[in-house]
């Protein structure tokens, strides 16, 4: 049995356990395998094991790898520079890391040029750290009202990262906060805003995130580390 297979089974068991704690099942949780720094052969191995959604955080690295790994869904999870939007739109199915109104508008403009609609998550800064990317926990609501006016984007939900802290409780509070924002956003009725996906939780904290309502987790090290 491969090492990757072992790790995947461990992660899946932990996901199932956390899902049950929050009254759901493993089927309710989508796993995005984060492959930054992971070579193509290992990503292909993960695909053979049944993984179908993958995340990369840099356009340049993604450009080299994605064409070699067809028939899976790619998510952009890192900060996207405006000069890389064009490439990103041809590589990724979902941009999880839309972290400003300006970026959303630029993505919409390029999506119109390419004649497509692009799915996105809005990244909210729940870490309280000013240097982190993301919409503020206060201005996310007015920003959504603006993004809802953009014709070529479809907002599927929210993404967030807990602060770097060894204290689980601090992370839990951050996840709770994002779940609360998600619930409020869900009640806003905009035709191109769906609010189905709550992407939070990484290798170090995905169980806590799921317990607090995440339905998508982004896991790198626990699978490939
Ligand atoms: C790297 C990364 C992850 C995965 O982190 P791990 O700790 O390796 O699981 C998740 N989300 C984002 C935005 C990342 O950059």
Short mmCIF file of C-alpha atoms and ligand atoms in Angstrom, two decimals:
data_model
loop_
_atom_site.label_atom_id
_atom_site.label_comp_id
_atom_site.label_asym_id
_atom_site.label_seq_id
_atom_site.Cartn_x
_atom_site.Cartn_y
_atom_site.Cartn_z
CA UNK A 1 0.00 0.00 0.00
CA UNK A 2 1.38 3.40 -0.96
CA UNK A 3 2.24 6.04 1.58
CA UNK A 4 -0.12 8.46 -0.13
CA UNK A 5 -2.95 5.95 0.08
CA UNK A 6 -2.33 5.55 3.83
CA UNK A 7 -2.32 9.29 4.36
CA UNK A 8 -5.46 9.79 2.30
CA UNK A 9 -7.27 7.14 4.33
CA UNK A 10 -6.17 8.79 7.57
CA UNK A 11 -7.39 12.19 6.37
CA UNK A 12 -10.68 10.75 5.12
CA UNK A 13 -11.32 9.03 8.44
CA UNK A 14 -10.64 12.26 10.32
CA UNK A 15 -12.91 14.21 7.95
CA UNK A 16 -15.71 11.67 8.51
CA UNK A 17 -15.32 11.84 12.28
CA UNK A 18 -15.41 15.65 12.34
CA UNK A 19 -18.38 15.69 9.94
CA UNK A 20 -20.31 13.36 12.24
CA UNK A 21 -19.57 15.65 15.19
CA UNK A 22 -21.34 18.43 13.30
CA UNK A 23 -24.29 16.26 12.28
CA UNK A 24 -23.12 15.57 8.75
CA UNK A 25 -21.27 12.83 6.87
CA UNK A 26 -18.04 12.66 4.91
CA UNK A 27 -20.08 13.11 1.72
CA UNK A 28 -20.94 16.63 2.80
CA UNK A 29 -17.29 17.65 2.87
CA UNK A 30 -15.30 18.35 -0.30
CA UNK A 31 -11.58 17.67 -0.15
CA UNK A 32 -9.29 19.87 -2.21
CA UNK A 33 -5.79 18.41 -2.35
CA UNK A 34 -3.23 21.22 -2.25
CA UNK A 35 -0.33 20.38 -4.54
CA UNK A 36 1.98 23.39 -4.30
CA UNK A 37 5.54 22.08 -4.39
CA UNK A 38 4.29 18.58 -5.22
CA UNK A 39 5.59 16.99 -8.40
CA UNK A 40 3.36 15.87 -11.25
CA UNK A 41 3.94 12.13 -10.74
CA UNK A 42 2.60 12.30 -7.19
CA UNK A 43 -0.40 14.36 -8.25
CA UNK A 44 -1.18 11.72 -10.89
CA UNK A 45 -0.92 9.11 -8.15
CA UNK A 46 -3.45 11.08 -6.09
CA UNK A 47 -5.74 11.24 -9.11
CA UNK A 48 -5.57 7.45 -9.48
CA UNK A 49 -6.59 7.18 -5.81
CA UNK A 50 -9.75 9.08 -6.68
CA UNK A 51 -8.95 12.68 -5.81
CA UNK A 52 -10.62 14.99 -8.29
CA UNK A 53 -10.12 18.52 -6.97
CA UNK A 54 -6.71 20.11 -6.60
CA UNK A 55 -5.42 23.47 -5.44
CA UNK A 56 -2.38 25.50 -6.44
CA UNK A 57 -1.34 28.85 -5.07
CA UNK A 58 0.95 30.19 -7.80
CA UNK A 59 -0.01 30.73 -11.42
CA UNK A 60 3.47 30.08 -12.76
CA UNK A 61 3.80 26.69 -11.04
CA UNK A 62 0.25 25.83 -12.08
CA UNK A 63 1.01 26.65 -15.71
CA UNK A 64 3.78 24.08 -15.75
CA UNK A 65 1.84 21.32 -14.00
CA UNK A 66 -1.86 21.60 -14.87
CA UNK A 67 -1.54 20.73 -18.60
CA UNK A 68 0.09 17.43 -17.55
CA UNK A 69 -2.82 16.47 -15.27
CA UNK A 70 -6.06 16.63 -17.27
CA UNK A 71 -9.63 15.78 -16.26
CA UNK A 72 -9.50 17.09 -12.71
CA UNK A 73 -10.76 20.36 -11.27
CA UNK A 74 -8.21 23.02 -10.37
CA UNK A 75 -8.71 25.69 -7.73
CA UNK A 76 -6.56 28.79 -7.37
CA UNK A 77 -5.98 29.29 -3.63
CA UNK A 78 -3.18 31.86 -3.49
CA UNK A 79 -3.16 35.62 -3.87
CA UNK A 80 -3.75 36.42 -7.52
CA UNK A 81 -1.89 39.32 -9.06
CA UNK A 82 -3.88 41.26 -11.62
CA UNK A 83 -1.25 40.69 -14.30
CA UNK A 84 -1.82 36.92 -13.97
CA UNK A 85 -5.61 36.95 -14.27
CA UNK A 86 -5.64 36.04 -17.93
CA UNK A 87 -3.55 32.89 -17.37
CA UNK A 88 -5.47 32.01 -14.21
CA UNK A 89 -8.80 32.07 -16.02
CA UNK A 90 -7.62 29.54 -18.56
CA UNK A 91 -6.11 27.23 -15.91
CA UNK A 92 -8.58 27.20 -13.03
CA UNK A 93 -12.26 26.26 -12.62
CA UNK A 94 -12.60 28.14 -9.35
CA UNK A 95 -10.66 31.05 -7.91
CA UNK A 96 -10.95 30.66 -4.15
CA UNK A 97 -8.71 33.59 -3.29
CA UNK A 98 -10.63 36.62 -4.56
CA UNK A 99 -9.49 39.02 -1.88
CA UNK A 100 -10.55 42.50 -3.04
CA UNK A 101 -13.27 44.26 -4.98
CA UNK A 102 -10.67 45.49 -7.44
CA UNK A 103 -9.53 41.92 -8.16
CA UNK A 104 -13.13 40.73 -8.60
CA UNK A 105 -13.75 43.55 -11.10
CA UNK A 106 -10.58 42.77 -13.05
CA UNK A 107 -11.49 39.07 -13.15
CA UNK A 108 -14.94 39.96 -14.43
CA UNK A 109 -13.45 42.14 -17.15
CA UNK A 110 -11.13 39.36 -18.34
CA UNK A 111 -13.92 36.75 -18.11
CA UNK A 112 -15.98 38.94 -20.46
CA UNK A 113 -13.06 39.12 -22.89
CA UNK A 114 -12.72 35.33 -22.80
CA UNK A 115 -16.48 34.90 -23.12
CA UNK A 116 -16.86 32.83 -19.97
CA UNK A 117 -18.30 32.98 -16.49
CA UNK A 118 -15.83 32.32 -13.70
CA UNK A 119 -16.69 30.74 -10.36
CA UNK A 120 -15.12 32.25 -7.29
CA UNK A 121 -14.99 32.23 -3.53
CA UNK A 122 -14.43 35.45 -1.64
CA UNK A 123 -11.53 35.29 0.79
CA UNK A 124 -12.29 36.87 4.14
CA UNK A 125 -9.50 37.90 6.48
CA UNK A 126 -10.54 36.20 9.71
CA UNK A 127 -7.02 36.14 11.10
CA UNK A 128 -7.14 39.68 12.39
CA UNK A 129 -3.65 40.10 10.92
CA UNK A 130 -3.51 43.26 8.81
CA UNK A 131 -0.83 41.96 6.44
CA UNK A 132 -3.05 39.03 5.41
CA UNK A 133 -5.13 39.18 2.25
CA UNK A 134 -8.90 39.17 2.20
CA UNK A 135 -12.03 41.22 2.62
CA UNK A 136 -12.52 42.71 6.04
CA UNK A 137 -15.12 41.04 8.23
CA UNK A 138 -17.08 44.32 8.17
CA UNK A 139 -16.84 45.35 4.52
CA UNK A 140 -17.50 41.93 2.99
CA UNK A 141 -21.23 42.68 2.86
CA UNK A 142 -21.02 45.91 0.88
CA UNK A 143 -18.38 44.30 -1.35
CA UNK A 144 -20.73 41.41 -2.15
CA UNK A 145 -23.39 43.91 -3.20
CA UNK A 146 -20.89 45.34 -5.70
CA UNK A 147 -19.63 41.95 -6.89
CA UNK A 148 -23.22 40.84 -7.47
CA UNK A 149 -23.41 43.47 -10.20
CA UNK A 150 -20.58 41.89 -12.22
CA UNK A 151 -22.05 39.94 -15.15
CA UNK A 152 -19.34 37.33 -15.68
CA UNK A 153 -18.61 36.08 -12.19
CA UNK A 154 -20.46 33.59 -10.04
CA UNK A 155 -19.81 33.69 -6.30
CA UNK A 156 -20.05 30.18 -4.84
CA UNK A 157 -19.08 30.94 -1.28
CA UNK A 158 -16.38 32.07 1.11
CA UNK A 159 -12.82 31.05 1.94
CA UNK A 160 -10.74 31.82 5.00
CA UNK A 161 -7.66 30.91 6.98
CA UNK A 162 -7.40 30.83 10.75
CA UNK A 163 -4.57 32.76 12.39
CA UNK A 164 -1.26 30.97 12.87
CA UNK A 165 -1.69 29.89 16.43
CA UNK A 166 -0.98 26.70 18.30
CA UNK A 167 -4.13 27.42 20.30
CA UNK A 168 -7.05 25.45 18.82
CA UNK A 169 -9.51 27.70 20.58
CA UNK A 170 -8.23 30.78 18.74
CA UNK A 171 -8.64 28.98 15.44
CA UNK A 172 -12.09 27.76 16.41
CA UNK A 173 -13.22 31.32 17.15
CA UNK A 174 -11.97 32.44 13.73
CA UNK A 175 -13.85 29.59 12.00
CA UNK A 176 -17.01 30.41 13.97
CA UNK A 177 -16.72 34.00 12.81
CA UNK A 178 -16.48 32.97 9.16
CA UNK A 179 -19.43 30.60 9.52
CA UNK A 180 -21.45 33.50 10.94
CA UNK A 181 -20.52 35.75 8.00
CA UNK A 182 -21.36 32.89 5.61
CA UNK A 183 -24.83 32.56 7.14
CA UNK A 184 -25.53 36.27 6.82
CA UNK A 185 -24.26 36.30 3.22
CA UNK A 186 -26.49 33.34 2.45
CA UNK A 187 -29.53 35.37 3.37
CA UNK A 188 -28.61 38.12 0.86
CA UNK A 189 -30.45 37.35 -2.34
CA UNK A 190 -28.32 38.15 -5.37
CA UNK A 191 -28.80 36.12 -8.53
CA UNK A 192 -25.10 35.40 -9.13
CA UNK A 193 -24.25 34.81 -5.45
CA UNK A 194 -24.99 31.28 -4.28
CA UNK A 195 -23.18 30.87 -0.94
CA UNK A 196 -22.94 27.10 -1.00
CA UNK A 197 -19.25 26.61 -0.32
CA UNK A 198 -17.52 27.38 2.96
CA UNK A 199 -13.83 26.63 2.37
CA UNK A 200 -11.90 26.61 5.62
CA UNK A 201 -9.46 24.21 7.26
CA UNK A 202 -5.97 23.03 6.30
CA UNK A 203 -3.78 20.13 7.47
CA UNK A 204 -3.33 21.56 10.95
CA UNK A 205 -6.92 22.51 11.67
CA UNK A 206 -9.38 20.87 9.28
CA UNK A 207 -11.16 18.89 11.98
CA UNK A 208 -11.91 22.06 13.94
CA UNK A 209 -13.00 23.84 10.75
CA UNK A 210 -15.40 21.02 9.84
CA UNK A 211 -16.83 20.97 13.35
CA UNK A 212 -17.52 24.69 12.89
CA UNK A 213 -19.29 24.23 9.56
CA UNK A 214 -16.72 24.02 6.76
CA UNK A 215 -17.91 21.99 3.78
CA UNK A 216 -14.65 22.29 1.85
CA UNK A 217 -11.16 21.73 3.24
CA UNK A 218 -7.83 22.42 1.52
CA UNK A 219 -5.24 19.88 2.52
CA UNK A 220 -1.59 19.73 1.46
CA UNK A 221 0.96 18.52 4.01
CA UNK A 222 -1.25 15.86 5.60
CA UNK A 223 -1.39 14.16 2.19
CA UNK A 224 1.90 14.99 0.53
CA UNK A 225 4.16 16.07 3.39
C1 LIG B 1 -0.81 25.72 1.38
C2 LIG B 1 -2.23 26.08 1.55
C3 LIG B 1 -3.14 25.15 2.07
C4 LIG B 1 -2.73 23.76 2.55
O1 LIG B 1 -1.93 23.87 3.67
P1 LIG B 1 -1.40 22.54 4.41
O2 LIG B 1 -1.01 23.04 5.73
O3 LIG B 1 -0.27 22.06 3.58
O4 LIG B 1 -2.53 21.59 4.44
C5 LIG B 1 -4.47 25.53 2.18
N1 LIG B 1 -4.88 26.75 1.79
C6 LIG B 1 -4.04 27.67 1.29
C7 LIG B 1 -4.57 28.99 0.90
C8 LIG B 1 -2.68 27.37 1.15
O5 LIG B 1 -1.85 28.28 0.65
#
